[in-house]
mmCIF file of C-alpha atoms and ligand atoms in Angstrom:
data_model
loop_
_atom_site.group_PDB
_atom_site.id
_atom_site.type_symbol
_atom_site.label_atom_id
_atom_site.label_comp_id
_atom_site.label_asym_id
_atom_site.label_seq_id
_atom_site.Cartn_x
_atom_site.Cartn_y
_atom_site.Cartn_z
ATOM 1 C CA UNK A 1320 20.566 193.295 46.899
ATOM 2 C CA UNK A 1321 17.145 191.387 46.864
ATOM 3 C CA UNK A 1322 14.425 194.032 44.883
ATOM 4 C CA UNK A 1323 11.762 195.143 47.255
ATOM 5 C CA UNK A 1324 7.939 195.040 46.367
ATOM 6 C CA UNK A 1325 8.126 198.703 46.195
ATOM 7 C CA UNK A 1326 10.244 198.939 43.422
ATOM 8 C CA UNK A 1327 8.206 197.031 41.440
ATOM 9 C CA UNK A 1328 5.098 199.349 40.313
ATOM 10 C CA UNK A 1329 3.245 196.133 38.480
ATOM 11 C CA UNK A 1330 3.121 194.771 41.544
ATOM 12 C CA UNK A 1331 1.908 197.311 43.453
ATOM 13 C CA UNK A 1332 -0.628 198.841 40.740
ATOM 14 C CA UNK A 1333 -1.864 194.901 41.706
ATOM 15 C CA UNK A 1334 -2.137 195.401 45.405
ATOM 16 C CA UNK A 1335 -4.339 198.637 44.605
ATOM 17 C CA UNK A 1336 -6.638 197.047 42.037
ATOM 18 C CA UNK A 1337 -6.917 194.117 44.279
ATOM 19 C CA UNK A 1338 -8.087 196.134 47.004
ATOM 20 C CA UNK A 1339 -10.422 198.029 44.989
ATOM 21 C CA UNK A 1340 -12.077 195.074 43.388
ATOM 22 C CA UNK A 1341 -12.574 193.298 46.740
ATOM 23 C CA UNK A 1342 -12.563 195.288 49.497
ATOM 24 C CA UNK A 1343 -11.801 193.945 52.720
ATOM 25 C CA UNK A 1344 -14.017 194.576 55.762
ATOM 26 C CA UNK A 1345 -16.159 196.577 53.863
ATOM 27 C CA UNK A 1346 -19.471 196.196 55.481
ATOM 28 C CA UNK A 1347 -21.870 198.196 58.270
ATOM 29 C CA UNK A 1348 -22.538 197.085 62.123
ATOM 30 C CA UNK A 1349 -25.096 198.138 64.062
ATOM 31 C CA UNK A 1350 -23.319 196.963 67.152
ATOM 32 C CA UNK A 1351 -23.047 199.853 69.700
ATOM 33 C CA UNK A 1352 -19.811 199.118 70.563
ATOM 34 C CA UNK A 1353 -18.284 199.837 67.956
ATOM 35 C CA UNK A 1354 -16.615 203.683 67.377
ATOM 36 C CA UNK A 1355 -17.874 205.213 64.333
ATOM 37 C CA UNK A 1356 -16.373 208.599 61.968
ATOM 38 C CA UNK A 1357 -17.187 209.750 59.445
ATOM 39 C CA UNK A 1358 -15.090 211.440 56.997
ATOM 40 C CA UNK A 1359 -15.611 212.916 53.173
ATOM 41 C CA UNK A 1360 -13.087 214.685 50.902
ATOM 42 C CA UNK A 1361 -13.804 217.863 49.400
ATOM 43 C CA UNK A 1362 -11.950 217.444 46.322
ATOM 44 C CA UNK A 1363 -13.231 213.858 45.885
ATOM 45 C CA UNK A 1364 -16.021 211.621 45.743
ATOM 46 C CA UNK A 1365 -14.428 210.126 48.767
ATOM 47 C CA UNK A 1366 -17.483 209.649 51.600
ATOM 48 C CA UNK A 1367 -16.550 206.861 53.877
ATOM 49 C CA UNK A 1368 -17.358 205.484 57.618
ATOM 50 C CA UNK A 1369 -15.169 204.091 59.382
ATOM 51 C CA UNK A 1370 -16.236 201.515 62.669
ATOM 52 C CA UNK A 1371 -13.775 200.284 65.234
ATOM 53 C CA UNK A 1372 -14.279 197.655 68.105
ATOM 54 C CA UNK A 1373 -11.076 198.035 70.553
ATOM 55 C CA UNK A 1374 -11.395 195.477 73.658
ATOM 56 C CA UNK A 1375 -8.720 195.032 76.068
ATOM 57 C CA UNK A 1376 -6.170 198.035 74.694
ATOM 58 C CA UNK A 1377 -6.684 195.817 71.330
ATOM 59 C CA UNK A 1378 -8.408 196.596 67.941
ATOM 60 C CA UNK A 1379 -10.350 193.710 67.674
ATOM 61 C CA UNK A 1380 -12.380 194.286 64.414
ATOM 62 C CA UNK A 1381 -12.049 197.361 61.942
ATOM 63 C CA UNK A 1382 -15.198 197.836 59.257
ATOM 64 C CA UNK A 1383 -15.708 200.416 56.678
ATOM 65 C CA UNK A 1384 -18.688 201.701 54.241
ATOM 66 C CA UNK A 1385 -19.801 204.387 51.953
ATOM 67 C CA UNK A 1386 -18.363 205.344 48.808
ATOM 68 C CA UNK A 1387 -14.490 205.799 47.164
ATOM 69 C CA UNK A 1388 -12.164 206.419 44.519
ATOM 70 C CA UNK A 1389 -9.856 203.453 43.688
ATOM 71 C CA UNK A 1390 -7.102 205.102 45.597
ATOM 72 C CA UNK A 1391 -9.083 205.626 48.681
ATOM 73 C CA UNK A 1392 -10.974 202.102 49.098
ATOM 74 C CA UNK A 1393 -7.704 200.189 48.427
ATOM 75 C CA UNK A 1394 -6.361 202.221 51.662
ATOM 76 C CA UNK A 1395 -8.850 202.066 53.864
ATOM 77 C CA UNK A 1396 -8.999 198.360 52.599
ATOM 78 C CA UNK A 1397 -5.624 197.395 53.631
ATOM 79 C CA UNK A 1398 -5.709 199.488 56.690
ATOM 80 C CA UNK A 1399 -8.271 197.614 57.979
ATOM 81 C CA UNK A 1400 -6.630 194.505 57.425
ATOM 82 C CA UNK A 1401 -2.848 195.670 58.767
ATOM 83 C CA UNK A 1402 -4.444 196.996 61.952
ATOM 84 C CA UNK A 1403 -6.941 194.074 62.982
ATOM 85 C CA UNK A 1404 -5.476 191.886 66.138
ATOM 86 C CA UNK A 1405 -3.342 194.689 66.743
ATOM 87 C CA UNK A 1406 -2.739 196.555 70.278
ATOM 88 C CA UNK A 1407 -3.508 199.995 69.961
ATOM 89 C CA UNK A 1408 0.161 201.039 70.538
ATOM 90 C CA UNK A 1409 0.888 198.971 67.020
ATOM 91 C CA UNK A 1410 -1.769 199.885 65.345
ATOM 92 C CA UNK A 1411 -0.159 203.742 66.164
ATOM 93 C CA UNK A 1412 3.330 202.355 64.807
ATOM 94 C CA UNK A 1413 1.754 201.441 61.912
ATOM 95 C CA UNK A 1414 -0.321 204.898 61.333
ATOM 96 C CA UNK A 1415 2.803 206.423 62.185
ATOM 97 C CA UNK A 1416 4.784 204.989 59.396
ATOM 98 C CA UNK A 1417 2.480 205.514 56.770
ATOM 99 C CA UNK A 1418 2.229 209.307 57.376
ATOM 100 C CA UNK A 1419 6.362 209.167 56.934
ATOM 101 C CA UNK A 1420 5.681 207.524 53.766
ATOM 102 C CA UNK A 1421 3.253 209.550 52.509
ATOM 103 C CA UNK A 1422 5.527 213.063 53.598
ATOM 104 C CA UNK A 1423 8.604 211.408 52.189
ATOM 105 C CA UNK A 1424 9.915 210.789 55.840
ATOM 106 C CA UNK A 1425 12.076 208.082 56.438
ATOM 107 C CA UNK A 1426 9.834 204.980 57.694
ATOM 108 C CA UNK A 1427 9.668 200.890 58.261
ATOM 109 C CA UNK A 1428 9.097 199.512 55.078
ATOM 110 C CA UNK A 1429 7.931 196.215 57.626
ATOM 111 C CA UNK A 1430 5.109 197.771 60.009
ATOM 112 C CA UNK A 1431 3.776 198.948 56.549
ATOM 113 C CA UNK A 1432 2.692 195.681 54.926
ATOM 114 C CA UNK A 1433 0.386 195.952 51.586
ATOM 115 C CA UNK A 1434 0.257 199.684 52.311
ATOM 116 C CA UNK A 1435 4.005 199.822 50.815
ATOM 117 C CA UNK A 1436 1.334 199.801 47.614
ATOM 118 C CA UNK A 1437 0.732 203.579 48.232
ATOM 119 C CA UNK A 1438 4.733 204.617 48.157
ATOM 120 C CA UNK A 1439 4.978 206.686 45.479
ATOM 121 C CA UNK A 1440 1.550 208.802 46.149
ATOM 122 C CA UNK A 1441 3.861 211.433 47.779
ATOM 123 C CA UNK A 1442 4.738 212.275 43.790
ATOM 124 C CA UNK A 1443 0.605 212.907 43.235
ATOM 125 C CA UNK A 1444 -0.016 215.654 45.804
ATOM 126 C CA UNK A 1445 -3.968 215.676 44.875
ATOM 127 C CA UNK A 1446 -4.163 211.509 45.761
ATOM 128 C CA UNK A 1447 -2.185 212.105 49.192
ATOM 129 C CA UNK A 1448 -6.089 213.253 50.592
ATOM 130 C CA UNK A 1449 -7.589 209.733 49.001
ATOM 131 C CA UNK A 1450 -4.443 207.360 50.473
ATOM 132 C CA UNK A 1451 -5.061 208.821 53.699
ATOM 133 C CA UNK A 1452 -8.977 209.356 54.953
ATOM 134 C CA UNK A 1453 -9.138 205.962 55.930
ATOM 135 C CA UNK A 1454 -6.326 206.277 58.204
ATOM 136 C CA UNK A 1455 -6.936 210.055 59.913
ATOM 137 C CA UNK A 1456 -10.230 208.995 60.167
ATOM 138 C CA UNK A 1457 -8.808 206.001 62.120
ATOM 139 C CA UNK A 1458 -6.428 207.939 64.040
ATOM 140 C CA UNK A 1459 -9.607 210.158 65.429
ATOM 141 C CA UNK A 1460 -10.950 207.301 66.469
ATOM 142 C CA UNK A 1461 -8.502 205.938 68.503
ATOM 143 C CA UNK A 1462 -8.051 209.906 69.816
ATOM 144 C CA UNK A 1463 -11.228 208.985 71.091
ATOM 145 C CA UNK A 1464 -10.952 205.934 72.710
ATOM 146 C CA UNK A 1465 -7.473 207.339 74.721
ATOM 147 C CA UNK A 1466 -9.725 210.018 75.728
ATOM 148 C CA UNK A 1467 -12.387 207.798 77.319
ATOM 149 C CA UNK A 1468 -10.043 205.842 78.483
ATOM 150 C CA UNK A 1469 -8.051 209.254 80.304
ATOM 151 C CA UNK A 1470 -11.372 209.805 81.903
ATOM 152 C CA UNK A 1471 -12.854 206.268 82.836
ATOM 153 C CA UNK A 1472 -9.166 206.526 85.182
ATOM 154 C CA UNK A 1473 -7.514 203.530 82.925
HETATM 155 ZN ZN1 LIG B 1296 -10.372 209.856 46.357
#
């Protein structure tokens, strides 16, 4: 049977530390277009924003700023990576998936990309909160969005 990434914790200590040296997308926009939230952790230094641009039932850009643990900037980073060019019923699928994960629920390892890195956080109860701000901050935004969109009649 061919080994998986996620059996391999080198490999995924790598993904995190690459993430948390060079985060992707990791920058502010003024642009009012863009859906912002902002979320912080009480049990962490965790104090992030997260901006989203969807156009056309797409999620055409994903940014984030502020300030993180390791754990939590090399989530958010990947997340905004896996979900960019994505239609906002994959970008759910995605979400979706890593929550399983994360609860020890059965999920596709496939939709889950780089984020595979955070499979054994589920074992660290205190670093579940870090893995995932990014990510329920991104699902309130796209709460959002599906309730302008319920209203505008689309
Ligand atoms: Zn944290």
């Amino acid at each position: 049977m061919p080994i998986s990434i996620k059996d391999d914790p080198e490999i995924l200590r790598e993904i995190i530390m690459d993430h948390y040296q060079n985060p992707r997308n990791k920058k502010e926009t003024a642009d009012p277009r863009y859906l912002v939230v902002h979320m912080d952790s009480a049990s962490c230094i965790d104090d992030i924003y997260i901006q989203l641009l969807i156009e056309d039932d797409k999620v055409t850009d994903c940014l984030w700023h502020g300030t993180g643990c390791a754990i939590s900037t090399a989530s958010t980073s990947i997340m905004t990576d896996l979900i960019k060019g994505k239609t906002i019923k994959e970008a759910r699928y995605i979400m979706d998936n890593f929550a399983k994960m994360l609860n020890e629920q059965p999920y596709d390892e496939e939709a889950l990309g780089e984020a595979i890195a955070f499979v054994n956080t589920y074992k660290q109860p205190s670093r579940i909160t870090c893995a995932n701000i990014g990510w329920r901050g991104l699902e309130q935004l796209i709460e959002k969005e599906e309730a302008e969109e319920k209203k505008n009649g689309r």
